[in-house]
Coordinates of C-alpha atoms in Angstrom, one line a residue:
M879 CA 31.6 41.7 103.3
S880 CA 29.2 42.7 100.6
E881 CA 29.8 45.6 98.2
T882 CA 26.8 47.5 99.8
V883 CA 28.4 47.3 103.3
D884 CA 31.7 48.3 102.0
T885 CA 30.2 51.3 100.3
G886 CA 28.4 52.2 103.5
R887 CA 31.5 52.2 105.6
Q888 CA 33.4 54.1 102.9
D889 CA 30.7 56.7 102.9
L890 CA 30.8 57.1 106.7
L891 CA 34.5 57.3 106.7
R892 CA 34.6 59.7 103.8
T893 CA 32.0 62.0 105.4
V894 CA 33.7 62.1 108.8
A895 CA 37.3 62.3 107.4
A896 CA 36.2 65.2 105.1
G897 CA 34.6 67.1 108.0
T898 CA 37.6 66.7 110.3
A899 CA 40.5 67.1 107.8
G900 CA 43.2 69.5 108.9
V901 CA 41.7 70.4 112.3
V902 CA 42.7 69.6 115.8
G903 CA 41.6 70.4 119.4
E904 CA 38.1 71.8 120.0
E905 CA 37.4 72.3 116.4
F906 CA 38.2 68.7 115.6
L907 CA 35.8 67.5 118.2
Q908 CA 33.0 69.8 117.1
R909 CA 33.4 68.9 113.5
L910 CA 33.5 65.2 114.3
V911 CA 30.2 65.1 116.2
Q912 CA 28.6 67.3 113.4
A913 CA 29.7 64.8 110.8
V914 CA 28.6 61.8 112.6
G915 CA 25.3 63.4 113.7
E916 CA 24.4 64.4 110.2
T917 CA 25.4 61.0 108.9
F918 CA 22.9 59.2 111.2
G919 CA 20.4 62.1 111.4
G920 CA 17.4 62.8 113.5
G921 CA 19.0 62.8 117.0
V922 CA 22.0 64.0 119.0
C923 CA 25.7 63.1 118.8
W924 CA 28.1 64.0 121.5
I925 CA 31.6 63.4 122.9
S926 CA 32.2 63.3 126.7
E927 CA 35.2 62.9 128.9
L928 CA 35.0 60.4 131.8
S929 CA 36.0 61.5 135.3
D930 CA 38.7 59.7 137.2
S931 CA 36.1 58.2 139.5
G932 CA 34.1 56.9 136.5
Q933 CA 30.9 58.1 138.1
T934 CA 30.4 61.3 136.2
A935 CA 31.2 62.6 132.7
R936 CA 31.7 66.1 131.1
S937 CA 30.5 67.0 127.7
L938 CA 33.2 68.3 125.3
A939 CA 31.1 68.7 122.1
S940 CA 27.7 67.9 120.8
W941 CA 25.5 68.2 117.7
P942 CA 23.3 70.2 117.7
P943 CA 25.6 72.3 119.9
E944 CA 22.8 73.3 122.3
A945 CA 21.7 69.8 123.0
L946 CA 24.5 69.0 125.5
P947 CA 26.6 72.2 125.8
A948 CA 30.3 71.8 126.2
G949 CA 31.4 71.8 129.9
R950 CA 28.2 70.3 131.3
E951 CA 28.8 67.6 133.9
Y952 CA 26.4 64.8 134.6
Q953 CA 26.0 61.5 136.4
L954 CA 26.4 58.3 134.5
N955 CA 24.3 56.2 136.8
G956 CA 20.8 55.7 135.5
T957 CA 21.9 56.3 131.9
P958 CA 22.9 53.9 129.1
C959 CA 26.4 55.2 129.4
Q960 CA 26.9 53.6 132.8
A961 CA 27.9 50.3 131.2
L962 CA 30.8 51.8 129.3
H963 CA 33.3 50.8 132.0
E964 CA 32.4 47.2 131.5
R965 CA 32.0 47.1 127.7
S966 CA 33.5 49.1 124.8
V967 CA 30.3 49.3 123.0
V968 CA 26.7 50.0 124.3
S969 CA 23.9 49.6 121.7
Y970 CA 20.1 49.9 121.8
E971 CA 18.6 49.5 118.4
S972 CA 15.3 51.0 119.9
G973 CA 13.5 51.6 123.1
V974 CA 16.4 53.3 125.0
S975 CA 14.1 55.9 126.6
P976 CA 11.7 53.3 128.2
A977 CA 14.8 51.3 129.3
F978 CA 16.2 54.4 131.2
P979 CA 13.1 56.4 132.3
E980 CA 15.1 58.3 134.8
D981 CA 17.4 59.8 132.2
P982 CA 15.8 63.2 131.4
F983 CA 18.1 63.8 128.4
L984 CA 16.7 60.8 126.5
V985 CA 13.1 61.8 127.3
E986 CA 13.6 65.4 126.5
H987 CA 14.9 64.7 123.0
G988 CA 12.5 61.9 122.3
L989 CA 15.4 59.4 121.6
D990 CA 14.7 55.8 120.6
G991 CA 18.0 54.4 119.3
Y992 CA 21.4 54.7 121.1
L993 CA 25.0 53.7 120.2
A994 CA 28.1 54.6 122.2
V995 CA 31.7 53.5 121.9
T996 CA 34.5 54.2 124.3
C997 CA 37.5 56.3 123.4
P998 CA 40.6 54.5 124.7
R999 CA 43.8 55.7 126.2
G1000 CA 47.2 54.4 125.1
D1001 CA 46.8 51.6 127.6
G1002 CA 43.4 50.6 126.5
R1003 CA 41.4 52.1 129.4
P1004 CA 38.4 54.3 128.5
I1005 CA 39.1 58.1 128.8
G1006 CA 35.8 59.2 127.2
Y1007 CA 33.1 58.1 124.8
L1008 CA 31.4 58.9 121.5
A1009 CA 27.6 58.5 121.5
V1010 CA 25.1 58.9 118.7
T1011 CA 21.3 58.7 119.1
T1012 CA 18.3 58.8 116.9
Q1013 CA 14.6 59.5 117.3
D1014 CA 13.9 56.4 115.3
A1015 CA 15.5 53.0 115.5
L1016 CA 19.3 53.0 115.1
D1017 CA 20.5 49.8 113.3
A1018 CA 24.2 50.3 113.1
R1019 CA 25.8 47.9 110.6
P1020 CA 29.1 46.2 111.6
D1021 CA 31.0 48.4 109.2
E1022 CA 29.5 51.6 110.6
L1023 CA 30.4 50.5 114.1
A1024 CA 34.0 49.7 113.0
A1025 CA 34.2 53.2 111.4
L1026 CA 33.0 54.8 114.7
Q1027 CA 35.6 52.9 116.7
I1028 CA 38.3 54.2 114.4
F1029 CA 37.3 57.8 115.1
A1030 CA 36.8 57.0 118.8
A1031 CA 40.4 55.9 118.9
R1032 CA 41.4 59.2 117.4
I1033 CA 39.3 61.0 120.0
G1034 CA 41.0 59.1 122.8
A1035 CA 44.4 60.1 121.5
E1036 CA 43.2 63.8 121.3
L1037 CA 41.9 63.6 124.9
E1038 CA 45.1 61.9 126.2
R1039 CA 47.1 64.7 124.4
R1040 CA 45.1 67.4 126.1
K1041 CA 45.6 65.8 129.5
Q1042 CA 49.3 65.5 129.0
E1043 CA 49.5 69.2 127.9
S1044 CA 47.4 70.2 131.0
R1045 CA 49.8 68.2 133.3
L1046 CA 52.8 69.7 131.7
R1047 CA 51.4 73.2 132.0
E1048 CA 50.7 72.6 135.7
R1049 CA 54.3 71.4 136.1
E1050 CA 55.6 74.4 134.3
G1051 CA 53.5 76.7 136.3
A1052 CA 54.7 75.1 139.6
L1053 CA 58.3 75.2 138.4
I1054 CA 58.0 78.9 137.6
A1055 CA 56.5 79.6 141.0
S1056 CA 59.3 77.5 142.6
R1057 CA 62.0 79.4 140.7
A1058 CA 60.5 82.6 141.9
K1059 CA 60.7 81.4 145.5
V1060 CA 64.3 80.4 144.9
L1061 CA 65.1 83.9 143.5
E1062 CA 63.5 85.5 146.6
A1063 CA 65.4 83.1 148.9
A1064 CA 68.6 84.0 146.9
D1065 CA 68.0 87.7 147.5
E1066 CA 67.5 87.2 151.2
E1067 CA 70.6 85.1 151.3
R1068 CA 72.6 87.9 149.6
K1069 CA 71.2 90.3 152.2
R1070 CA 72.3 88.0 155.0
I1071 CA 75.7 87.6 153.5
G1072 CA 76.0 91.3 153.3
R1073 CA 75.0 91.8 156.9
D1074 CA 77.4 89.0 158.0
L1075 CA 80.3 90.6 156.1
H1076 CA 79.4 94.1 157.5
D1077 CA 78.9 93.1 161.1
G1078 CA 81.6 90.4 161.2
A1079 CA 84.7 90.2 159.0
Q1080 CA 84.5 93.9 157.8
Q1081 CA 84.4 95.3 161.3
R1082 CA 87.2 93.1 162.4
L1083 CA 89.4 94.3 159.4
I1084 CA 88.6 97.9 160.3
A1085 CA 89.6 97.3 163.9
L1086 CA 92.7 95.5 162.7
G1087 CA 93.8 98.5 160.7
Q1088 CA 93.3 100.7 163.8
F1089 CA 95.2 98.4 166.1
L1090 CA 98.1 98.3 163.5
D1091 CA 98.1 102.2 163.3
V1092 CA 98.2 102.5 167.1
A1093 CA 100.9 99.8 167.3
G1094 CA 103.0 101.8 164.8
R1095 CA 102.7 105.0 166.8
K1096 CA 103.7 103.1 170.0
L1097 CA 106.8 101.7 168.3
D1098 CA 107.7 105.3 167.1
S1099 CA 107.4 106.6 170.7
G1100 CA 109.5 103.8 172.0
D1101 CA 106.7 101.9 173.9
A1102 CA 107.6 98.5 172.5
A1103 CA 105.7 96.5 175.1
E1104 CA 102.4 98.2 174.3
A1105 CA 103.1 97.8 170.6
R1106 CA 103.6 94.0 171.1
R1107 CA 100.2 93.9 173.0
L1108 CA 98.4 95.6 170.2
L1109 CA 100.0 93.3 167.6
R1110 CA 98.8 90.3 169.6
I1111 CA 95.3 91.7 169.5
A1112 CA 95.6 92.4 165.8
R1113 CA 96.7 88.8 165.3
E1114 CA 93.6 87.6 167.1
Q1115 CA 91.5 89.8 164.9
V1116 CA 93.1 88.3 161.8
T1117 CA 92.3 84.7 163.2
E1118 CA 88.7 85.6 163.9
A1119 CA 88.2 87.3 160.6
G1120 CA 89.6 84.3 158.7
A1121 CA 87.3 81.9 160.7
E1122 CA 84.3 84.0 159.8
L1123 CA 85.2 84.2 156.2
R1124 CA 85.8 80.4 156.0
S1125 CA 82.4 79.8 157.7
L1126 CA 80.8 82.2 155.3
A1127 CA 82.4 80.5 152.3
H1128 CA 81.5 77.1 153.6
G1129 CA 77.9 78.2 153.6
L1130 CA 78.0 79.3 150.0
H1131 CA 79.4 76.1 148.7
P1132 CA 81.2 73.4 150.7
I1133 CA 84.5 72.5 149.1
A1134 CA 84.1 69.0 150.4
L1135 CA 81.1 68.4 148.0
E1136 CA 83.6 68.3 145.2
R1137 CA 84.6 64.9 146.5
G1138 CA 81.0 63.7 147.0
L1139 CA 78.1 63.8 149.4
K1140 CA 79.7 61.2 151.8
T1141 CA 82.8 63.4 152.2
A1142 CA 80.8 66.6 152.7
L1143 CA 78.6 65.0 155.3
D1144 CA 81.6 63.5 157.1
T1145 CA 83.2 67.0 157.3
L1146 CA 79.9 68.4 158.5
A1147 CA 79.8 65.7 161.1
M1148 CA 83.2 66.6 162.5
Q1149 CA 82.2 70.2 162.8
A1150 CA 78.7 69.6 164.3
P1151 CA 78.0 70.3 168.0
V1152 CA 75.7 67.2 168.0
A1153 CA 76.1 63.7 166.7
L1154 CA 75.5 63.3 163.0
E1155 CA 74.8 59.7 162.0
V1156 CA 74.6 58.8 158.3
S1157 CA 73.1 55.3 157.8
A1158 CA 72.7 55.1 154.0
L1159 CA 73.9 56.8 150.8
P1160 CA 73.5 55.8 147.2
D1161 CA 76.4 53.8 145.6
R1162 CA 76.9 56.4 142.9
R1163 CA 77.4 60.1 142.7
L1164 CA 74.3 62.2 142.4
P1165 CA 74.1 65.4 140.2
D1166 CA 75.8 68.4 141.8
V1167 CA 72.6 70.4 142.3
V1168 CA 71.0 67.4 144.1
E1169 CA 74.0 66.7 146.4
A1170 CA 74.3 70.4 147.3
T1171 CA 70.5 70.6 148.1
I1172 CA 70.7 67.5 150.4
F1173 CA 73.8 68.9 152.1
Y1174 CA 72.1 72.3 152.8
V1175 CA 69.0 70.5 154.2
V1176 CA 71.2 68.5 156.5
A1177 CA 73.2 71.5 157.6
E1178 CA 70.0 73.5 158.3
A1179 CA 68.5 70.5 160.2
L1180 CA 71.7 70.4 162.4
S1181 CA 71.5 74.1 163.0
N1182 CA 67.9 73.9 164.1
A1183 CA 68.5 70.8 166.2
V1184 CA 71.0 72.8 168.3
K1185 CA 69.2 76.2 168.4
H1186 CA 65.6 75.0 168.8
A1187 CA 65.2 71.3 169.3
R1188 CA 67.7 70.6 172.0
A1189 CA 68.5 67.3 170.2
S1190 CA 71.5 65.1 170.9
V1191 CA 71.7 63.2 167.5
V1192 CA 70.6 63.9 163.9
R1193 CA 70.2 60.8 161.7
V1194 CA 70.5 60.9 157.9
A1195 CA 69.5 58.3 155.2
V1196 CA 69.7 58.9 151.5
S1197 CA 68.6 56.4 148.9
L1198 CA 68.0 56.3 145.1
S1199 CA 65.0 54.3 143.8
E1200 CA 63.4 54.5 140.3
A1201 CA 65.1 57.8 139.4
I1202 CA 63.9 59.4 142.7
V1203 CA 66.3 60.5 145.4
H1204 CA 64.7 60.0 148.9
A1205 CA 66.4 61.6 151.9
T1206 CA 65.3 61.5 155.5
V1207 CA 66.8 63.7 158.2
A1208 CA 65.6 63.1 161.7
D1209 CA 66.5 64.4 165.2
D1210 CA 65.6 63.3 168.7
G1211 CA 64.7 66.8 169.9
I1212 CA 61.6 68.3 171.4
G1213 CA 59.7 68.6 168.1
G1214 CA 57.1 71.3 167.4
A1215 CA 59.0 72.6 164.3
D1216 CA 57.0 74.5 161.7
L1217 CA 58.2 74.7 158.0
E1218 CA 56.5 78.1 157.8
G1219 CA 58.0 79.3 161.0
G1220 CA 60.7 81.5 159.4
T1221 CA 63.6 79.0 159.5
G1222 CA 66.1 78.5 156.6
L1223 CA 64.0 75.5 155.6
V1224 CA 61.5 77.9 153.9
G1225 CA 64.1 79.0 151.4
L1226 CA 65.4 75.4 151.0
R1227 CA 61.9 74.2 150.2
G1228 CA 61.8 76.6 147.3
R1229 CA 65.1 75.2 146.1
V1230 CA 63.8 71.6 146.3
E1231 CA 60.5 72.5 144.5
A1232 CA 62.6 74.2 141.7
L1233 CA 64.1 70.8 141.1
S1234 CA 60.6 69.3 140.9
G1235 CA 60.9 67.8 144.3
T1236 CA 59.2 68.0 147.7
L1237 CA 60.3 68.8 151.2
A1238 CA 58.0 67.9 154.1
V1239 CA 58.4 68.2 157.8
T1240 CA 56.9 66.0 160.6
S1241 CA 57.4 67.4 164.1
P1242 CA 54.9 66.3 166.8
P1243 CA 55.7 67.9 170.1
G1244 CA 58.0 65.8 172.2
A1245 CA 58.8 63.3 169.3
G1246 CA 61.5 65.0 167.4
T1247 CA 61.6 66.4 163.9
T1248 CA 61.8 64.5 160.6
L1249 CA 62.5 66.1 157.3
E1250 CA 61.6 64.1 154.2
L1251 CA 63.0 65.1 150.8
T1252 CA 62.4 63.7 147.3
I1253 CA 64.0 64.9 144.1
P1254 CA 63.6 63.2 140.7
V1255 CA 67.1 62.5 139.3
M1256 CA 66.2 61.9 135.6
P1257 CA 66.0 65.6 134.6
W1258 CA 69.2 66.4 136.4
R1259 CA 71.5 63.8 134.9
S1260 CA 74.9 65.2 134.2
A1261 CA 78.1 64.4 132.3
R1262 CA 79.9 63.3 135.4
E1263 CA 78.6 59.7 135.3
P1264 CA 76.8 58.6 132.1
F1265 CA 75.2 55.2 132.3
I1266 CA 72.9 52.8 130.5
Q1267 CA 69.6 52.1 132.4
Y1268 CA 67.0 49.3 131.8
G1269 CA 63.6 49.0 133.3
S1270 CA 60.6 51.2 134.3
A1271 CA 57.7 50.9 136.6
D1272 CA 55.1 48.3 135.4
D1273 CA 57.2 46.9 132.7
D1274 CA 56.4 43.3 133.6
G1275 CA 60.1 42.4 134.4
R1276 CA 61.3 43.5 131.0
G1277 CA 64.2 45.6 132.5
E1278 CA 65.4 42.6 134.4
R1279 CA 65.3 40.4 131.3
L1280 CA 67.3 42.9 129.4
I1281 CA 70.0 43.2 132.1
R1282 CA 70.2 39.4 132.1
G1283 CA 70.7 39.6 128.4
V1284 CA 73.6 42.1 128.8
L1285 CA 75.2 39.7 131.3
D1286 CA 74.7 36.8 128.9
G1287 CA 76.1 38.8 126.0
I1288 CA 73.0 38.6 123.8
V1289 CA 71.9 42.2 124.5
C1290 CA 74.7 44.3 122.9
C1291 CA 73.1 47.6 121.8
A1292 CA 71.2 50.3 123.6
L1293 CA 68.7 52.3 121.5
T1294 CA 67.7 55.5 123.3
L1295 CA 66.8 59.0 122.5
A1296 CA 69.9 60.8 121.3
R1297 CA 68.9 64.0 123.2
E1298 CA 69.0 62.2 126.5
W1299 CA 72.8 61.8 126.0
D1300 CA 73.1 65.6 125.8
L1301 CA 72.2 65.6 129.5
E1302 CA 75.3 63.5 130.1
G1303 CA 77.8 65.5 128.1
G1304 CA 77.1 64.1 124.7
L1305 CA 77.3 60.6 123.1
P1306 CA 79.8 58.2 124.7
R1307 CA 83.2 57.6 123.0
I1308 CA 84.3 54.3 121.5
G1309 CA 86.2 52.4 124.2
Q1310 CA 84.4 54.3 127.0
L1311 CA 83.3 52.2 130.0
L1312 CA 79.6 52.6 131.0
P1313 CA 77.8 51.2 134.1
V1314 CA 74.6 49.3 133.5
R1315 CA 71.9 50.0 136.1
D1316 CA 68.3 49.1 136.8
R1317 CA 65.5 51.5 137.4
H1318 CA 66.4 51.6 141.1
G1319 CA 69.9 52.8 140.3
D1320 CA 71.7 49.5 141.3
R1321 CA 74.7 48.6 139.2
Y1322 CA 74.8 45.2 137.5
A1323 CA 77.6 45.3 135.0
T1324 CA 80.1 47.5 133.1
V1325 CA 80.2 47.5 129.3
R1326 CA 82.7 48.9 126.8
V1327 CA 81.4 51.1 123.9
T1328 CA 82.4 49.6 120.5
R1329 CA 80.2 51.6 118.1
V1330 CA 78.1 54.7 118.2
S1331 CA 75.6 56.0 115.6
V1332 CA 72.6 58.3 115.4
V1333 CA 69.7 57.7 113.0
A1334 CA 66.1 58.8 112.8
F1335 CA 63.5 56.6 114.6
S1336 CA 62.1 55.6 111.2
E1337 CA 65.7 54.4 110.0
V1338 CA 66.5 52.1 112.9
D1339 CA 67.2 48.8 111.2
A1340 CA 66.4 45.2 112.3
E1341 CA 70.0 44.4 113.3
A1342 CA 70.1 47.2 116.0
A1343 CA 66.6 46.3 117.1
T1344 CA 67.4 42.7 117.5
A1345 CA 70.7 43.5 119.4
A1346 CA 68.8 45.9 121.7
M1347 CA 66.0 43.4 122.4
G1348 CA 68.2 40.4 122.9
E1349 CA 65.9 38.2 120.7
P1350 CA 65.0 38.1 117.0
T1351 CA 62.4 40.7 116.2
T1352 CA 61.1 42.5 113.1
I1353 CA 61.7 46.2 112.8
E1354 CA 57.9 46.7 112.7
Q1355 CA 57.5 45.0 116.1
W1356 CA 60.3 47.1 117.6
R1357 CA 58.9 50.4 116.3
A1358 CA 55.4 49.6 117.5
D1359 CA 56.7 48.6 120.9
R1360 CA 58.9 51.8 121.2
W1361 CA 56.1 54.0 120.0
R1362 CA 53.7 52.7 122.7
F1363 CA 56.4 53.3 125.3
F1364 CA 57.0 56.9 124.0
E1365 CA 53.3 57.6 124.0
A1366 CA 52.8 56.2 127.5
S1367 CA 55.9 58.1 128.9
R1368 CA 55.4 61.3 126.9
S1369 CA 55.0 63.7 130.0
E1370 CA 58.0 62.2 131.8
I1371 CA 60.2 62.4 128.7
A1372 CA 59.1 66.0 128.1
V1373 CA 60.1 66.9 131.6
V1374 CA 63.5 65.1 131.2
L1375 CA 64.2 66.9 127.9
G1376 CA 62.8 70.2 129.1
E1377 CA 60.4 70.4 126.2
T1378 CA 56.8 70.8 127.4
D1379 CA 55.4 70.0 123.8
W1380 CA 57.5 67.0 123.1
S1381 CA 55.8 64.1 121.4
P1382 CA 57.3 61.1 119.5
S1383 CA 58.0 61.5 115.8
Q1384 CA 59.4 59.4 113.0
D1385 CA 62.2 61.9 112.7
E1386 CA 63.3 61.7 116.4
P1387 CA 67.1 61.1 116.5
M1388 CA 67.9 57.7 118.2
A1389 CA 71.3 56.8 119.5
A1390 CA 72.5 53.3 118.9
I1391 CA 75.2 52.5 121.5
W1392 CA 76.9 49.1 120.7
F1393 CA 78.9 47.5 123.5
T1394 CA 80.6 44.4 124.8
L1395 CA 80.7 43.2 128.5
A1396 CA 83.8 44.6 130.1

């Protein structure tokens, strides 16, 4: 590359870098298009975000600002931008307006030269594009094109960050709304409990006191037979009050859940007036809040099956796949149920949504009622059963290879975010046994912890990286690989950690858990 070309690229980089230094967000985008536009001169420069369909785009910033105001949406068909889904660079040294006579923007501004580069996501797919146009011929040198692609990559990272923040805000808003519903449902439940206590056990206890007072007076007057009769009635009142209190306490939190969901459902089946058949359950304990939610949904479905559906059986299946709990509760009743119809399921749906889950009902007339429940488990991991997990969706079998490495003894270290272990009661102890699971939750092995350390992401060494990967690797390769994973999974990790603004950093604490196959 000649000295002239090097100087040209340095000039462009210097101009754009100086114009965008120390700014982010909207200001970064506006300063960038201004710097690029002024560098090339005589036309329009803009940044647009591509729609999910790829058929339209929305302007985010332009120079001059009035040329393509921020927020304007337009069709890509019939414009030179339509080829950006097929190639990362679209260039017309001259004659762009005659080539696209139906593009009013080109004609209006009298544009002749055109150059656009895509702004990539972390996975390489285009999320937007940076375009610069001139009223004269635009002969972009290779060094200038390379410089524009550098800044387009930064734009892509900025647009992806904004999308991640938007998704997290939506989740946060939905979570706040769901929690409000749960509070409302809790208030209603407290009112119901108060009514049940007042109309049931409390009235029986008042009657019990009256029967005992009368029985005492009968004994004083020598009417032992009447006193014994009143005492028998009092005894019956005690039995009824005890039964009502047990039922009320059972509804608040079933004691059987302390021994797991299977035991709780078995107990529920013994007490149910219709058959309860459980066909599938996960092979490991779920977090307390998830088990309790599933139990309450099944209990409510049983109640509705008896009161409204005239069903003879309720069937339950619960599975765990890719950190998502799926539960199906179906009866063979008359159908026609409505989730908004005032049943206890309305409050339960709020509880489920507060766990970032969903509760749906399918109930065609005459064909029974099916409740489908999904709850993500990752954010609700607990200290009851810590584990090491390998694999994620679309990992090209990497998780399976690492599990095979654990079984073969060549993978002997797990490098994870240290803060994830806080969800499981803290870092594991030396000598502790940990199950090894895949992304579906299936158990493949048990390992014994031999060493535990916490270091910053930038301080992970090649020994730990090689032991975690199961093959020789440089620390640079490992860091680049993990950084790509963190960027791609940023929103999911933010939800797990409960930090909506989480993003990877060189200072992020990493836990190195060394182990041997038990």
